[in-house]
Coordinates of C-alpha atoms in Angstrom, one line a residue:
X844 CA 8.6 -4.7 33.6
X845 CA 8.7 -6.8 30.5
X846 CA 11.9 -6.7 28.5
X847 CA 12.4 -6.7 24.7
X848 CA 14.7 -9.3 23.2
X849 CA 15.6 -8.0 19.8
X850 CA 17.2 -9.8 16.9
X851 CA 17.8 -7.9 13.7
X852 CA 19.4 -8.6 10.5
X853 CA 22.3 -6.3 9.6
X854 CA 22.3 -7.0 5.8
X855 CA 22.3 -3.8 3.9
X856 CA 19.7 -4.1 1.1
X857 CA 21.0 -0.9 -0.6
X858 CA 19.1 1.4 -2.8
X859 CA 18.3 0.5 -6.3
X860 CA 16.6 2.4 -9.1
X861 CA 14.1 0.5 -11.2
X862 CA 13.4 2.6 -14.2
X863 CA 11.1 -0.1 -15.6
X864 CA 8.9 0.3 -12.5
X865 CA 6.1 2.7 -13.5
X866 CA 3.6 2.0 -10.7
X867 CA 2.7 3.4 -7.3
X868 CA 3.7 1.4 -4.3
X869 CA 1.6 1.0 -1.3
X870 CA 3.8 1.4 1.8
X871 CA 3.0 -1.6 4.0
X872 CA 0.7 -4.3 5.2
X873 CA -0.1 -5.0 8.9
X874 CA -1.1 -8.1 10.8
X875 CA -1.8 -9.0 14.4
X876 CA -3.1 -12.0 16.2
X877 CA -4.2 -12.6 19.8
X878 CA -4.7 -15.9 21.6
X879 CA -3.0 -18.5 19.5
X880 CA 0.0 -20.6 20.5
X881 CA 1.5 -20.4 17.0
X882 CA 1.2 -16.6 16.9
X883 CA 4.7 -15.9 15.5
X884 CA 4.4 -18.4 12.7
X885 CA 0.9 -17.3 11.8
X886 CA 2.0 -13.7 11.6
X887 CA 4.8 -14.7 9.3
X888 CA 2.3 -16.5 7.0
X889 CA 0.0 -13.5 7.1
X890 CA 2.9 -11.2 6.1
X891 CA 3.7 -13.5 3.3
X892 CA 0.2 -12.9 1.9
X893 CA 0.7 -9.2 2.3
X894 CA 4.1 -9.2 0.5
X895 CA 2.6 -7.3 -2.4
X896 CA 2.1 -4.3 -0.1
X897 CA 5.8 -3.9 0.6
X898 CA 8.9 -5.8 -0.3
X899 CA 11.8 -3.9 1.3
X900 CA 11.6 -5.0 5.0
X901 CA 9.4 -7.0 7.4
X902 CA 9.2 -7.4 11.2
X903 CA 7.3 -9.3 13.9
X904 CA 7.0 -8.6 17.6
X905 CA 5.6 -11.3 19.9
X906 CA 4.7 -11.5 23.6
X907 CA 4.8 -14.6 25.8
X908 CA 3.3 -13.3 29.0
X909 CA 6.6 -12.0 30.5
X910 CA 8.8 -10.7 27.6
X911 CA 8.5 -9.1 24.2
X912 CA 10.5 -10.6 21.4
X913 CA 11.1 -9.0 18.0
X914 CA 12.6 -10.0 14.6
X915 CA 13.2 -7.1 12.1
X916 CA 14.8 -7.8 8.8
X917 CA 15.6 -6.0 5.5
X918 CA 14.2 -8.0 2.5
X919 CA 11.4 -10.3 1.7
X920 CA 9.3 -12.2 4.2
X921 CA 10.2 -15.5 2.6
X922 CA 13.9 -14.8 2.8
X923 CA 13.8 -14.0 6.5
X924 CA 10.8 -15.7 8.2
X925 CA 10.8 -19.2 6.8
X926 CA 13.8 -20.3 8.9
X927 CA 12.6 -22.4 11.9
X928 CA 15.2 -20.8 14.1
X929 CA 13.7 -17.3 13.5
X930 CA 10.2 -18.4 14.2
X931 CA 11.3 -20.3 17.3
X932 CA 12.5 -17.0 18.8
X933 CA 9.1 -15.5 18.5
X934 CA 7.6 -16.9 21.7
X935 CA 4.1 -16.3 22.9
X936 CA 0.4 -16.5 21.9
X937 CA 0.1 -12.9 20.5
X938 CA 2.1 -11.1 17.9
X939 CA 1.9 -8.2 15.4
X940 CA 3.8 -7.9 12.1
X941 CA 4.5 -5.4 9.3
X942 CA 5.8 -5.6 5.7
X943 CA 7.1 -2.4 4.3
X944 CA 8.1 -0.5 1.1
X945 CA 10.4 2.3 1.9
X946 CA 10.5 5.8 0.4
X947 CA 12.8 8.7 1.1
X948 CA 15.8 7.7 3.1
X949 CA 15.8 4.0 2.0
X950 CA 15.3 0.8 3.9
X951 CA 17.3 0.9 7.1
X952 CA 16.7 -1.1 10.3
X953 CA 15.8 1.8 12.5
X954 CA 12.7 2.3 10.3
X955 CA 11.6 -1.3 10.1
X956 CA 8.4 -1.9 11.9
X957 CA 6.8 -2.9 14.3
X958 CA 8.3 -0.1 16.3
X959 CA 8.7 -0.8 20.1
X960 CA 9.0 1.3 23.2
X961 CA 9.1 0.7 26.9
X962 CA 6.6 2.9 28.7
X963 CA 6.2 3.4 32.5
X964 CA 3.4 0.9 32.4
X965 CA 5.1 -1.7 30.1
X966 CA 6.0 -2.2 26.5
X967 CA 4.1 -1.1 23.4
X968 CA 4.7 -2.3 19.8
X969 CA 2.9 -0.7 16.8
X970 CA 2.7 -1.3 13.1
X971 CA 1.2 1.3 10.7
X972 CA -0.1 1.5 7.2
X973 CA -0.6 5.0 5.9
X974 CA 0.9 8.4 6.3
X975 CA 0.5 11.0 9.1
X976 CA 0.4 14.3 7.3
X977 CA 1.2 16.4 10.4
X978 CA 4.0 14.1 11.6
X979 CA 6.8 16.6 11.1
X980 CA 4.9 19.4 12.8
X981 CA 4.1 17.2 15.8
X982 CA 7.6 16.0 16.0
X983 CA 8.9 19.5 16.2
X984 CA 6.7 20.2 19.1
X985 CA 7.6 16.9 20.9
X986 CA 11.3 17.6 20.5
X987 CA 10.8 20.9 22.2
X988 CA 9.2 19.0 25.1
X989 CA 12.2 16.6 25.3
X990 CA 11.3 13.7 23.0
X991 CA 14.2 12.0 21.3
X992 CA 13.4 10.2 18.0
X993 CA 15.1 7.0 17.0
X994 CA 13.8 6.8 13.4
X995 CA 12.7 8.9 10.5
X996 CA 9.3 7.2 10.5
X997 CA 6.1 9.2 11.0
X998 CA 4.8 6.2 13.0
X999 CA 7.2 7.1 15.9
X1000 CA 5.1 10.2 16.4
X1001 CA 2.3 8.0 17.7
X1002 CA 4.6 6.4 20.2
X1003 CA 5.8 9.7 21.7
X1004 CA 2.2 11.1 21.8
X1005 CA 1.1 8.0 23.8
X1006 CA 4.2 8.3 26.1
X1007 CA 3.5 12.0 26.8
X1008 CA -0.2 11.9 27.3
X1009 CA -1.5 12.8 30.7
X1010 CA -4.5 10.3 30.5
X1011 CA -4.6 7.5 33.0
X1012 CA -5.1 4.2 31.1
X1013 CA -3.2 3.0 28.1
X1014 CA -6.3 3.0 25.8
X1015 CA -7.2 6.6 26.9
X1016 CA -3.6 7.6 26.1
X1017 CA -3.8 5.9 22.7
X1018 CA -7.0 7.5 21.8
X1019 CA -5.7 10.9 23.0
X1020 CA -2.7 10.3 20.7
X1021 CA -4.6 9.3 17.5
X1022 CA -6.9 12.3 18.0
X1023 CA -4.0 14.5 17.4
X1024 CA -3.0 12.8 14.1
X1025 CA -4.0 13.9 10.6
X1026 CA -3.9 11.9 7.4
X1027 CA -4.3 8.2 7.0
X1028 CA -3.6 5.3 9.3
X1029 CA -4.5 1.7 9.8
X1030 CA -2.8 0.6 13.0
X1031 CA -2.2 -2.6 14.9
X1032 CA -0.6 -2.3 18.3
X1033 CA 0.2 -4.7 21.2
X1034 CA 0.8 -4.2 24.9
X1035 CA 1.4 -6.9 27.5
X1036 CA -2.4 -7.3 27.9
X1037 CA -4.0 -6.0 24.6
X1038 CA -4.0 -6.1 20.9
X1039 CA -5.3 -2.8 19.5
X1040 CA -6.5 -1.9 16.0
X1041 CA -7.5 1.5 14.7
X1042 CA -8.5 3.3 11.5
X1043 CA -8.5 7.0 10.8
X1044 CA -11.9 8.7 10.7
X1045 CA -12.0 8.6 6.9
X1046 CA -11.0 5.0 6.6
X1047 CA -8.4 5.7 3.9
X1048 CA -6.4 2.6 4.5
X1049 CA -8.0 -0.9 5.0
X1050 CA -8.1 -3.0 8.1
X1051 CA -10.2 -6.1 8.7
X1052 CA -11.1 -8.4 11.6
X1053 CA -10.9 -12.1 11.4
X1054 CA -11.3 -15.2 13.7
X1055 CA -9.1 -18.3 13.9
X1056 CA -10.5 -20.9 16.3
X1057 CA -11.3 -18.2 18.8
X1058 CA -8.1 -16.1 18.3
X1059 CA -8.8 -12.7 16.9
X1060 CA -6.9 -11.4 13.9
X1061 CA -6.4 -7.9 12.6
X1062 CA -4.9 -7.4 9.1
X1063 CA -4.8 -5.2 6.0
X1064 CA -6.5 -7.6 3.6
X1065 CA -8.6 -10.7 3.7
X1066 CA -6.1 -12.6 1.7
X1067 CA -4.0 -12.7 4.9
X1068 CA -6.9 -14.4 6.6
X1069 CA -7.3 -16.9 3.9
X1070 CA -3.7 -18.1 4.1
X1071 CA -4.0 -19.1 7.8
X1072 CA -7.5 -20.5 7.5
X1073 CA -9.2 -17.7 9.5
X1074 CA -12.8 -16.6 9.1
X1075 CA -13.5 -13.0 7.9
X1076 CA -15.7 -11.2 10.5
X1077 CA -15.9 -7.6 9.3
X1078 CA -14.1 -4.5 8.3
X1079 CA -12.9 -2.2 11.1
X1080 CA -15.0 0.9 10.6
X1081 CA -13.5 4.3 9.8
X1082 CA -12.6 6.0 13.1
X1083 CA -13.1 2.8 15.1
X1084 CA -10.7 1.5 17.8
X1085 CA -10.9 -2.2 18.7
X1086 CA -9.3 -3.5 21.9
X1087 CA -8.8 -7.3 22.2
X1088 CA -8.0 -8.9 25.6
X1089 CA -8.4 -12.2 27.3
X1090 CA -12.0 -11.1 28.0
X1091 CA -12.9 -10.6 24.4
X1092 CA -13.2 -7.7 22.0
X1093 CA -14.4 -4.1 22.7
X1094 CA -15.3 -1.6 20.1
X1095 CA -14.8 2.1 20.6
X1096 CA -15.7 5.2 18.5
X1097 CA -13.7 8.1 19.9
X1098 CA -14.3 10.5 17.0
X1099 CA -17.3 12.7 17.3
X1100 CA -19.0 13.7 14.0
X1101 CA -17.1 11.2 11.9
X1102 CA -17.1 12.5 8.3
X1103 CA -18.1 10.3 5.3
X1104 CA -15.7 7.5 4.5
X1105 CA -13.0 8.3 1.9
X1106 CA -11.5 4.9 1.3
X1107 CA -8.5 4.9 -1.1
X1108 CA -10.0 4.0 -4.5
X1109 CA -6.5 2.9 -5.8
X1110 CA -6.8 -0.1 -3.6
X1111 CA -9.4 -1.4 -6.2
X1112 CA -7.2 -0.3 -9.1
X1113 CA -3.9 -1.7 -8.0
X1114 CA -2.8 -2.1 -4.4
X1115 CA -5.0 -4.8 -3.0
X1116 CA -4.5 -8.4 -4.1
X1117 CA -7.2 -9.5 -6.6
X1118 CA -8.5 -12.3 -4.3
X1119 CA -9.1 -10.0 -1.3
X1120 CA -12.5 -8.6 -0.3
X1121 CA -12.2 -4.9 0.2
X1122 CA -15.1 -3.0 1.7
X1123 CA -17.4 -5.9 0.9
X1124 CA -16.3 -6.0 -2.7
X1125 CA -14.2 -8.7 -4.4
X1126 CA -11.2 -6.8 -5.9
X1127 CA -11.0 -9.1 -8.9
X1128 CA -14.6 -8.4 -9.8
X1129 CA -14.2 -4.7 -9.5
X1130 CA -11.1 -4.7 -11.7
X1131 CA -13.1 -6.7 -14.4
X1132 CA -15.8 -4.1 -14.2
X1133 CA -13.2 -1.4 -14.6
X1134 CA -12.2 -3.0 -17.8
X1135 CA -15.7 -3.3 -19.0
X1136 CA -16.4 0.4 -18.3
X1137 CA -13.2 1.3 -20.2
X1138 CA -14.3 -0.7 -23.2
X1139 CA -17.6 1.1 -23.2
X1140 CA -16.0 4.5 -22.8
X1141 CA -13.1 4.1 -25.2
X1142 CA -13.9 1.4 -27.8
X1143 CA -11.4 0.7 -30.6
X1144 CA -11.4 -1.8 -33.5
X1145 CA -8.7 -4.4 -32.7
X1146 CA -7.8 -8.1 -33.1
X1147 CA -6.6 -8.9 -29.6
X1148 CA -6.7 -7.4 -26.0
X1149 CA -3.3 -7.9 -24.3
X1150 CA -2.7 -7.1 -20.6
X1151 CA 0.4 -5.6 -19.2
X1152 CA 1.1 -8.2 -16.6
X1153 CA 0.2 -8.8 -13.9
X1154 CA -1.7 -5.7 -12.7
X1155 CA -3.5 -5.1 -16.0
X1156 CA -4.9 -8.6 -16.4
X1157 CA -8.3 -8.5 -14.7
X1158 CA -9.2 -5.2 -16.4
X1159 CA -8.0 -6.6 -19.7
X1160 CA -10.3 -9.6 -19.3
X1161 CA -13.2 -7.3 -18.5
X1162 CA -12.4 -5.1 -21.5
X1163 CA -12.2 -8.1 -23.9
X1164 CA -15.5 -9.5 -22.6
X1165 CA -17.3 -6.2 -22.9
X1166 CA -15.8 -5.4 -26.4
X1167 CA -16.2 -8.9 -27.8
X1168 CA -12.4 -9.0 -28.7
X1169 CA -10.3 -12.0 -28.0
X1170 CA -8.0 -11.9 -24.9
X1171 CA -4.5 -13.3 -25.0
X1172 CA -1.2 -13.2 -23.3
X1173 CA 0.9 -11.2 -25.7
X1174 CA 3.4 -10.2 -23.0
X1175 CA 4.9 -12.7 -20.7
X1176 CA 6.2 -11.6 -17.3
X1177 CA 9.3 -13.1 -15.6
X1178 CA 8.2 -13.5 -12.0
X1179 CA 11.7 -14.2 -10.7
X1180 CA 13.2 -10.7 -11.2
X1181 CA 14.1 -8.9 -8.0
X1182 CA 16.7 -6.3 -7.4
X1183 CA 19.1 -5.1 -10.2
X1184 CA 21.9 -7.6 -10.2
X1185 CA 24.2 -5.9 -12.7
X1186 CA 25.7 -2.4 -12.9
X1187 CA 23.1 -0.1 -14.6
X1188 CA 25.0 1.1 -17.5
X1189 CA 23.1 3.0 -20.2
X1190 CA 22.9 0.0 -22.5
X1191 CA 21.8 -2.4 -19.8
X1192 CA 19.3 0.1 -18.3
X1193 CA 17.7 0.4 -21.8
X1194 CA 17.1 -3.4 -21.7
X1195 CA 15.8 -3.3 -18.1
X1196 CA 12.1 -3.8 -19.1
X1197 CA 12.9 -7.1 -20.7
X1198 CA 14.1 -8.5 -17.4
X1199 CA 10.4 -8.3 -16.4
X1200 CA 8.5 -8.6 -19.6
X1201 CA 8.9 -10.3 -23.0
X1202 CA 6.8 -10.1 -26.1
X1203 CA 5.0 -13.2 -27.2
X1204 CA 5.6 -12.6 -31.0
X1205 CA 3.2 -15.3 -32.2
X1206 CA 0.3 -13.5 -30.5
X1207 CA 1.3 -9.9 -31.6
X1208 CA 2.7 -10.2 -35.1
X1209 CA 0.5 -8.5 -37.7
X1210 CA -2.3 -7.8 -35.1
X1211 CA -4.1 -4.6 -34.0
X1212 CA -3.4 -4.7 -30.2
X1213 CA -5.2 -3.2 -27.3
X1214 CA -2.7 -3.0 -24.4
X1215 CA -4.5 -2.6 -21.0
X1216 CA -2.6 -1.4 -18.0
X1217 CA -3.7 -0.2 -14.6
X1218 CA -2.0 3.3 -14.6
X1219 CA 0.6 5.4 -16.1
X1220 CA 2.9 7.3 -13.6
X1221 CA 6.1 8.4 -15.2
X1222 CA 5.4 6.9 -18.6
X1223 CA 8.8 5.1 -18.8
X1224 CA 7.5 1.5 -18.7
X1225 CA 4.6 2.3 -21.1
X1226 CA 7.0 3.6 -23.7
X1227 CA 9.3 0.6 -23.4
X1228 CA 6.4 -1.8 -23.5
X1229 CA 4.9 -0.2 -26.6
X1230 CA 8.3 -0.3 -28.3
X1231 CA 8.7 -3.9 -27.5
X1232 CA 5.2 -4.8 -28.9
X1233 CA 5.9 -2.9 -32.1
X1234 CA 9.3 -4.7 -32.4
X1235 CA 7.3 -8.0 -32.2
X1236 CA 5.5 -6.9 -35.3
X1237 CA 2.2 -5.4 -34.0
X1238 CA 0.3 -3.6 -36.8
X1239 CA -1.3 -1.1 -34.4
X1240 CA -0.9 -0.5 -30.7
X1241 CA -3.7 1.1 -28.7
X1242 CA -3.3 1.8 -25.0
X1243 CA -6.2 1.7 -22.5
X1244 CA -5.5 2.6 -19.0
X1245 CA -7.8 1.2 -16.2
X1246 CA -7.8 4.4 -14.1
X1247 CA -8.0 8.2 -14.7
X1248 CA -4.8 10.1 -15.4
X1249 CA -2.6 10.3 -12.3
X1250 CA -2.1 14.1 -11.9
X1251 CA -1.3 14.6 -8.2
X1252 CA 0.9 13.1 -5.5
X1253 CA -0.4 11.0 -2.7
X1254 CA 0.3 12.0 0.9
X1255 CA -1.6 9.1 2.6
X1256 CA 0.9 6.4 2.6
X1257 CA 1.8 5.7 -1.1
X1258 CA 5.2 6.2 -2.6
X1259 CA 4.5 8.7 -5.5
X1260 CA 6.8 11.0 -7.4
X1261 CA 6.4 14.7 -6.9
X1262 CA 3.7 16.2 -9.3
X1263 CA 6.3 17.6 -11.8
X1264 CA 7.4 13.9 -12.4
X1265 CA 3.9 12.6 -13.0
X1266 CA 3.6 12.6 -16.8
X1267 CA -0.2 13.2 -16.9
X1268 CA 0.4 16.4 -15.0
X1269 CA 2.7 17.7 -17.6
X1270 CA 1.2 16.4 -20.9
X1271 CA -2.3 16.3 -22.4
X1272 CA -3.7 13.2 -23.9
X1273 CA -2.4 13.8 -27.4
X1274 CA 1.0 14.7 -26.1
X1275 CA 1.2 11.6 -23.9
X1276 CA 0.0 9.4 -26.8
X1277 CA 2.9 10.7 -28.9
X1278 CA 5.4 10.3 -26.1
X1279 CA 4.6 6.5 -25.6
X1280 CA 4.2 6.0 -29.3
X1281 CA 0.7 4.5 -29.5
X1282 CA -1.9 4.9 -32.2
X1283 CA -4.5 5.8 -29.6
X1284 CA -4.7 6.3 -25.8
X1285 CA -7.6 6.5 -23.4
X1286 CA -8.0 6.6 -19.6
X1287 CA -11.0 5.5 -17.6
X1288 CA -13.0 8.5 -16.4
X1289 CA -13.4 9.2 -12.7
X1290 CA -17.1 8.4 -13.0
X1291 CA -16.4 5.2 -14.8
X1292 CA -14.1 4.2 -11.9
X1293 CA -16.8 5.0 -9.4
X1294 CA -19.4 3.0 -11.4
X1295 CA -17.0 0.0 -11.5
X1296 CA -16.6 0.2 -7.7
X1297 CA -20.5 0.2 -7.2
X1298 CA -20.9 3.9 -6.5
X1299 CA -22.8 6.7 -8.2
X1300 CA -20.9 9.2 -10.4
X1301 CA -18.6 11.3 -8.4
X1302 CA -19.7 14.6 -6.9
X1303 CA -17.5 17.3 -5.5
X1304 CA -19.9 17.7 -2.6
X1305 CA -19.7 14.1 -1.4
X1306 CA -17.1 11.9 -3.0
X1307 CA -17.2 8.4 -1.7
X1308 CA -13.4 7.6 -2.1
X1309 CA -10.1 9.3 -1.6
X1310 CA -9.2 9.9 -5.3
X1311 CA -6.7 12.8 -4.7
X1312 CA -4.1 11.2 -7.0
X1313 CA -6.6 11.7 -9.9
X1314 CA -8.5 14.9 -8.8
X1315 CA -6.2 16.8 -6.4
X1316 CA -9.0 16.8 -3.9
X1317 CA -7.3 15.9 -0.6
X1318 CA -9.7 14.9 2.1
X1319 CA -7.6 16.0 5.0
X1320 CA -5.3 18.9 5.9
X1321 CA -1.7 18.6 4.7
X1322 CA -0.2 20.4 7.6
X1323 CA 3.4 19.4 7.0
X1324 CA 3.2 20.4 3.3
X1325 CA 1.6 23.8 4.1
X1326 CA 4.3 24.5 6.7
X1327 CA 6.9 23.8 4.1
X1328 CA 5.4 26.4 1.7
X1329 CA 3.6 23.7 -0.3
X1330 CA 6.8 22.0 -1.4
X1331 CA 5.8 18.3 -1.8
X1332 CA 9.3 17.1 -1.5
X1333 CA 9.8 18.7 1.9
X1334 CA 6.6 17.3 3.1
X1335 CA 7.6 13.8 2.1
X1336 CA 10.9 13.8 4.0
X1337 CA 9.5 11.6 6.7
X1338 CA 9.6 7.9 6.2
X1339 CA 5.9 7.0 5.8
X1340 CA 4.4 3.9 7.5

């Protein structure tokens, strides 16, 4: 039976609170490659391109025909996977990798993916983007049957379901397992013979197929294909399972009566990298169209359009072009800010936003400013940004948000506050405008967001996206939440993928 040789970093990243961070965080990115002699190094490069999807931890598992090898580390990909000695330990012509943003419980090594288990028929490694909304319920049942969990990750639920399945082949057991899952998942898995990819029946999270000189690649975004010079082949379809072996690739569709796709619309708003192609749409172009829709829906007389960098930049460009108002960089971002490096006293915490952003006074002074950002979650950053712009001498400050108000928590693999901490769930538009101290405030409508993404106006009968964070319309059952009496905090106790 193949053995797992495991090398892990023991550095404790610690927990840090970033009050200036007022954005959602996607949980992770996944990458897998089959049939290339540099599989370990290419996986590290792919994860580097997916670093925006998770900055707390990263891991790679490779296979050389006889043994599995794994490297799991707390911290950034570039801090851990650029050392030749690390890559040299990832032997083999196939590998999978994962980069992760942790939520409840913090970043600890036992939760760093890919997760690995030895089954009776051999080893299995898996990396997951998304969140299984019945994980806690399934885990309780599995524990009663004797399963022992080593992590707090919902992803480990899949491993135990595969291990306890009574089906004969690995793929049959894998399909039996994912049929029992609810929620969102984009998975890459690896055995001694196969690379496997799967998306949930609604296709909430992205997964694409690429080709590099005959080696197949599975990954979250096309930007990870670009960095290694791979060719984009196609999106993995909602509900599809792909199996890659030395004999080629096989596509399976194990879900009967697959419902309409509900891809996460926030991938277009914020999560995906602007240079990625998502569901056949260039993300940068969609974000520019979002800005143009916003300009048409909420025009305002102004002298200059200023993005809140970097996530607000494409929408601000689209807004400026549609409104006929000059675009300029009135806020400069420091790209070299990481974890808090000094004690967060009250006075230092108040200045925290200036670690990341600084006003460009020459652009702002005496001007009527339109600030464009992608979203408002807690409102803390927006308030500090507006105060900073006013201190730089802006005559008026108008805020335009390139998404609808965020009123509901996400249960599909995104780190979100509970609903009571979402400022748009507690305040109406006028109250929120007063809170962040702007002269006017407007959000993109849900129909405007759909139009920018190339879809008709939203209908309750057949929405094209998962937009639950804006509408409260969750496309799947939230079993764990229901069993915890609807308490969102209890339902989010699991570490999501």
